PDB file of C-alpha atoms in Angstrom:
ATOM      1  CA  UNK A   1     113.246 125.686  67.321  1.00  0.00           C
ATOM      2  CA  UNK A   2     114.880 128.748  68.782  1.00  0.00           C
ATOM      3  CA  UNK A   3     113.990 130.049  71.918  1.00  0.00           C
ATOM      4  CA  UNK A   4     114.773 133.068  73.640  1.00  0.00           C
ATOM      5  CA  UNK A   5     116.086 132.882  77.505  1.00  0.00           C
ATOM      6  CA  UNK A   6     113.342 133.029  79.756  1.00  0.00           C
ATOM      7  CA  UNK A   7     113.360 135.639  81.833  1.00  0.00           C
ATOM      8  CA  UNK A   8     114.298 135.696  85.569  1.00  0.00           C
ATOM      9  CA  UNK A   9     113.225 137.466  88.717  1.00  0.00           C
ATOM     10  CA  UNK A  10     113.972 140.826  88.376  1.00  0.00           C
ATOM     11  CA  UNK A  11     115.070 141.115  92.022  1.00  0.00           C
ATOM     12  CA  UNK A  12     116.282 138.436  94.489  1.00  0.00           C
ATOM     13  CA  UNK A  13     116.666 139.533  97.964  1.00  0.00           C
ATOM     14  CA  UNK A  14     119.514 136.731  98.439  1.00  0.00           C
ATOM     15  CA  UNK A  15     119.435 136.329 102.717  1.00  0.00           C
ATOM     16  CA  UNK A  16     115.812 135.701 102.389  1.00  0.00           C
ATOM     17  CA  UNK A  17     116.926 132.378  99.481  1.00  0.00           C
ATOM     18  CA  UNK A  18     119.226 131.662 101.720  1.00  0.00           C
ATOM     19  CA  UNK A  19     118.429 127.882 103.933  1.00  0.00           C
ATOM     20  CA  UNK A  20     116.737 125.061 103.140  1.00  0.00           C
ATOM     21  CA  UNK A  21     114.328 124.321 100.264  1.00  0.00           C
ATOM     22  CA  UNK A  22     112.075 120.764  98.937  1.00  0.00           C
ATOM     23  CA  UNK A  23     111.535 119.591  95.881  1.00  0.00           C
ATOM     24  CA  UNK A  24     108.221 119.431  94.777  1.00  0.00           C
ATOM     25  CA  UNK A  25     108.966 118.301  90.709  1.00  0.00           C
ATOM     26  CA  UNK A  26     111.039 118.461  88.591  1.00  0.00           C
ATOM     27  CA  UNK A  27     111.885 117.478  84.700  1.00  0.00           C
ATOM     28  CA  UNK A  28     114.117 114.405  84.429  1.00  0.00           C
ATOM     29  CA  UNK A  29     117.974 114.683  84.718  1.00  0.00           C
ATOM     30  CA  UNK A  30     120.207 111.187  84.477  1.00  0.00           C
ATOM     31  CA  UNK A  31     121.768 112.684  88.126  1.00  0.00           C
ATOM     32  CA  UNK A  32     118.405 112.376  89.889  1.00  0.00           C
ATOM     33  CA  UNK A  33     116.777 109.471  89.209  1.00  0.00           C
ATOM     34  CA  UNK A  34     112.516 108.727  89.400  1.00  0.00           C
ATOM     35  CA  UNK A  35     113.147 106.794  92.310  1.00  0.00           C
ATOM     36  CA  UNK A  36     115.079 109.717  94.270  1.00  0.00           C
ATOM     37  CA  UNK A  37     112.547 111.022  97.177  1.00  0.00           C
ATOM     38  CA  UNK A  38     113.147 112.709  99.894  1.00  0.00           C
ATOM     39  CA  UNK A  39     114.781 115.430  97.520  1.00  0.00           C
ATOM     40  CA  UNK A  40     116.320 118.456  99.898  1.00  0.00           C
ATOM     41  CA  UNK A  41     118.706 122.031  99.117  1.00  0.00           C
ATOM     42  CA  UNK A  42     120.228 123.933 101.395  1.00  0.00           C
ATOM     43  CA  UNK A  43     121.839 127.261 100.422  1.00  0.00           C
ATOM     44  CA  UNK A  44     124.465 128.953 102.341  1.00  0.00           C
ATOM     45  CA  UNK A  45     126.732 131.934 102.635  1.00  0.00           C
ATOM     46  CA  UNK A  46     130.224 131.190 102.177  1.00  0.00           C
ATOM     47  CA  UNK A  47     132.900 133.472 103.168  1.00  0.00           C
ATOM     48  CA  UNK A  48     133.676 134.634  99.508  1.00  0.00           C
ATOM     49  CA  UNK A  49     130.346 135.500  98.638  1.00  0.00           C
ATOM     50  CA  UNK A  50     129.610 132.555  97.137  1.00  0.00           C
ATOM     51  CA  UNK A  51     126.685 129.904  98.652  1.00  0.00           C
ATOM     52  CA  UNK A  52     127.188 126.390  99.414  1.00  0.00           C
ATOM     53  CA  UNK A  53     124.204 124.625  97.962  1.00  0.00           C
ATOM     54  CA  UNK A  54     124.232 120.931  99.909  1.00  0.00           C
ATOM     55  CA  UNK A  55     121.455 118.868  98.569  1.00  0.00           C
ATOM     56  CA  UNK A  56     120.661 115.592  99.675  1.00  0.00           C
ATOM     57  CA  UNK A  57     118.353 112.428  98.936  1.00  0.00           C
ATOM     58  CA  UNK A  58     117.315 109.517  99.618  1.00  0.00           C
ATOM     59  CA  UNK A  59     117.934 106.769  97.076  1.00  0.00           C
ATOM     60  CA  UNK A  60     116.133 103.589  95.212  1.00  0.00           C
ATOM     61  CA  UNK A  61     117.334 101.870  97.853  1.00  0.00           C
ATOM     62  CA  UNK A  62     116.262 104.009 100.314  1.00  0.00           C
ATOM     63  CA  UNK A  63     120.239 105.538 101.368  1.00  0.00           C
ATOM     64  CA  UNK A  64     120.989 108.640 101.573  1.00  0.00           C
ATOM     65  CA  UNK A  65     122.904 110.892  99.607  1.00  0.00           C
ATOM     66  CA  UNK A  66     124.436 113.365  99.763  1.00  0.00           C
ATOM     67  CA  UNK A  67     126.491 116.577  97.282  1.00  0.00           C
ATOM     68  CA  UNK A  68     128.014 119.968  97.937  1.00  0.00           C
ATOM     69  CA  UNK A  69     127.887 122.519  95.491  1.00  0.00           C
ATOM     70  CA  UNK A  70     129.334 126.712  95.061  1.00  0.00           C
ATOM     71  CA  UNK A  71     126.203 128.772  93.443  1.00  0.00           C
ATOM     72  CA  UNK A  72     127.668 132.325  92.056  1.00  0.00           C
ATOM     73  CA  UNK A  73     125.197 135.792  90.963  1.00  0.00           C
ATOM     74  CA  UNK A  74     126.744 135.674  87.127  1.00  0.00           C
ATOM     75  CA  UNK A  75     125.966 139.296  86.668  1.00  0.00           C
ATOM     76  CA  UNK A  76     124.368 141.492  89.630  1.00  0.00           C
ATOM     77  CA  UNK A  77     122.389 143.275  86.729  1.00  0.00           C
ATOM     78  CA  UNK A  78     120.510 138.894  86.349  1.00  0.00           C
ATOM     79  CA  UNK A  79     120.391 138.396  90.460  1.00  0.00           C
ATOM     80  CA  UNK A  80     118.272 135.622  89.028  1.00  0.00           C
ATOM     81  CA  UNK A  81     120.783 134.062  87.103  1.00  0.00           C
ATOM     82  CA  UNK A  82     122.694 131.817  89.549  1.00  0.00           C
ATOM     83  CA  UNK A  83     126.084 129.372  88.240  1.00  0.00           C
ATOM     84  CA  UNK A  84     126.319 126.222  90.177  1.00  0.00           C
ATOM     85  CA  UNK A  85     129.289 124.198  89.673  1.00  0.00           C
ATOM     86  CA  UNK A  86     128.735 120.396  91.685  1.00  0.00           C
ATOM     87  CA  UNK A  87     132.637 119.635  90.466  1.00  0.00           C
ATOM     88  CA  UNK A  88     135.499 119.032  93.913  1.00  0.00           C
ATOM     89  CA  UNK A  89     136.921 122.642  94.592  1.00  0.00           C
ATOM     90  CA  UNK A  90     140.074 122.317  92.735  1.00  0.00           C
ATOM     91  CA  UNK A  91     138.396 121.603  89.305  1.00  0.00           C
ATOM     92  CA  UNK A  92     135.917 124.286  89.902  1.00  0.00           C
ATOM     93  CA  UNK A  93     137.988 126.798  87.143  1.00  0.00           C
ATOM     94  CA  UNK A  94     137.428 124.697  83.912  1.00  0.00           C
ATOM     95  CA  UNK A  95     135.542 126.921  81.671  1.00  0.00           C
ATOM     96  CA  UNK A  96     131.611 125.248  81.325  1.00  0.00           C
ATOM     97  CA  UNK A  97     131.495 123.272  84.602  1.00  0.00           C
ATOM     98  CA  UNK A  98     128.979 125.486  85.573  1.00  0.00           C
ATOM     99  CA  UNK A  99     125.401 124.667  85.148  1.00  0.00           C
ATOM    100  CA  UNK A 100     123.214 127.350  84.752  1.00  0.00           C
ATOM    101  CA  UNK A 101     120.155 128.173  87.962  1.00  0.00           C
ATOM    102  CA  UNK A 102     118.218 130.606  86.466  1.00  0.00           C
ATOM    103  CA  UNK A 103     114.909 131.464  89.494  1.00  0.00           C
ATOM    104  CA  UNK A 104     112.707 132.813  87.147  1.00  0.00           C
ATOM    105  CA  UNK A 105     109.338 133.520  90.111  1.00  0.00           C
ATOM    106  CA  UNK A 106     109.298 133.002  94.119  1.00  0.00           C
ATOM    107  CA  UNK A 107     106.687 134.086  96.308  1.00  0.00           C
ATOM    108  CA  UNK A 108     106.858 137.354  98.223  1.00  0.00           C
ATOM    109  CA  UNK A 109     107.328 135.482 101.502  1.00  0.00           C
ATOM    110  CA  UNK A 110     110.050 133.352  99.801  1.00  0.00           C
ATOM    111  CA  UNK A 111     107.988 129.926 100.622  1.00  0.00           C
ATOM    112  CA  UNK A 112     107.990 128.706  96.875  1.00  0.00           C
ATOM    113  CA  UNK A 113     110.325 129.210  93.671  1.00  0.00           C
ATOM    114  CA  UNK A 114     110.270 127.744  90.196  1.00  0.00           C
ATOM    115  CA  UNK A 115     114.233 127.069  89.379  1.00  0.00           C
ATOM    116  CA  UNK A 116     114.558 126.311  85.717  1.00  0.00           C
ATOM    117  CA  UNK A 117     117.740 126.612  83.681  1.00  0.00           C
ATOM    118  CA  UNK A 118     117.908 129.259  80.409  1.00  0.00           C
ATOM    119  CA  UNK A 119     117.744 125.865  77.275  1.00  0.00           C
ATOM    120  CA  UNK A 120     114.393 124.412  78.829  1.00  0.00           C
ATOM    121  CA  UNK A 121     116.122 121.277  80.064  1.00  0.00           C
ATOM    122  CA  UNK A 122     116.206 121.672  83.934  1.00  0.00           C
ATOM    123  CA  UNK A 123     112.754 122.635  85.608  1.00  0.00           C
ATOM    124  CA  UNK A 124     112.659 122.431  89.774  1.00  0.00           C
ATOM    125  CA  UNK A 125     109.079 123.941  91.908  1.00  0.00           C
ATOM    126  CA  UNK A 126     110.977 123.710  95.580  1.00  0.00           C
ATOM    127  CA  UNK A 127     109.020 124.198  98.946  1.00  0.00           C
ATOM    128  CA  UNK A 128     109.972 125.130 102.061  1.00  0.00           C
ATOM    129  CA  UNK A 129     108.292 122.584 103.331  1.00  0.00           C
ATOM    130  CA  UNK A 130     107.925 118.962 102.465  1.00  0.00           C
ATOM    131  CA  UNK A 131     104.343 119.734 101.309  1.00  0.00           C
ATOM    132  CA  UNK A 132     103.033 122.191  98.902  1.00  0.00           C
ATOM    133  CA  UNK A 133      99.131 122.927  98.313  1.00  0.00           C
ATOM    134  CA  UNK A 134      97.492 122.047  95.222  1.00  0.00           C
ATOM    135  CA  UNK A 135      96.677 126.212  94.504  1.00  0.00           C
ATOM    136  CA  UNK A 136      99.707 127.046  94.918  1.00  0.00           C
ATOM    137  CA  UNK A 137     101.717 123.672  93.241  1.00  0.00           C
ATOM    138  CA  UNK A 138      98.585 124.545  90.150  1.00  0.00           C
ATOM    139  CA  UNK A 139      99.455 128.077  89.772  1.00  0.00           C
ATOM    140  CA  UNK A 140     103.413 128.317  90.112  1.00  0.00           C
ATOM    141  CA  UNK A 141     103.524 125.354  87.605  1.00  0.00           C
ATOM    142  CA  UNK A 142     100.977 127.809  85.004  1.00  0.00           C
ATOM    143  CA  UNK A 143     103.700 129.565  84.604  1.00  0.00           C
ATOM    144  CA  UNK A 144     106.351 127.876  83.976  1.00  0.00           C
ATOM    145  CA  UNK A 145     104.134 126.033  81.110  1.00  0.00           C
ATOM    146  CA  UNK A 146     103.417 129.766  80.514  1.00  0.00           C
ATOM    147  CA  UNK A 147     106.950 130.370  79.433  1.00  0.00           C
ATOM    148  CA  UNK A 148     107.671 126.944  77.432  1.00  0.00           C
ATOM    149  CA  UNK A 149     108.805 124.262  80.028  1.00  0.00           C
ATOM    150  CA  UNK A 150     107.305 120.431  79.218  1.00  0.00           C
ATOM    151  CA  UNK A 151     105.558 120.279  82.980  1.00  0.00           C
ATOM    152  CA  UNK A 152     103.835 117.562  81.170  1.00  0.00           C
ATOM    153  CA  UNK A 153     107.060 115.097  81.913  1.00  0.00           C
ATOM    154  CA  UNK A 154     107.984 116.785  85.416  1.00  0.00           C
ATOM    155  CA  UNK A 155     108.283 114.118  88.289  1.00  0.00           C
ATOM    156  CA  UNK A 156     106.668 115.098  91.711  1.00  0.00           C
ATOM    157  CA  UNK A 157     109.202 114.383  94.345  1.00  0.00           C
ATOM    158  CA  UNK A 158     108.358 111.476  97.075  1.00  0.00           C
ATOM    159  CA  UNK A 159     108.026 113.110 100.747  1.00  0.00           C
ATOM    160  CA  UNK A 160     108.661 110.081 102.791  1.00  0.00           C
ATOM    161  CA  UNK A 161     108.864 111.774 106.039  1.00  0.00           C
ATOM    162  CA  UNK A 162     113.025 110.624 106.112  1.00  0.00           C
ATOM    163  CA  UNK A 163     114.999 113.951 106.777  1.00  0.00           C
ATOM    164  CA  UNK A 164     117.616 115.098 104.028  1.00  0.00           C
ATOM    165  CA  UNK A 165     117.812 118.606 105.605  1.00  0.00           C
TER     166      UNK A 165
END
């Protein structure tokens, strides 16, 4: 079944998006096993205008895992459509090595965000703190469901109080 890509936010204040986000839920993916906990991503602007992405998580043994990438806005006319690469800097020029990171929804206060991929394979619910109230969570996930994301497959991220940010 061919689906249209989901809509992204029509305007995005990138400076307000910067900072730390905690993962509340995600669709399964091989580079983030289900037992990973305390997952966070921190975004900061680099001198060349790109965004540095610092991902941190505790693996199944409780050890801190980190990966650093770069995000760019692919088209200024589509500010919610970012591309992210976690390859070493010298390899980022290779075509097809960037992942789509589409901001589908962000609340007015830039406290909660829903991010997905245009092929519906990836979805993240993010929040500025390690805990999110049920009403907000449910509203964002219902929106994801309305777009066609398989929210019934979500993994809810455990936050144990160990700091990653």
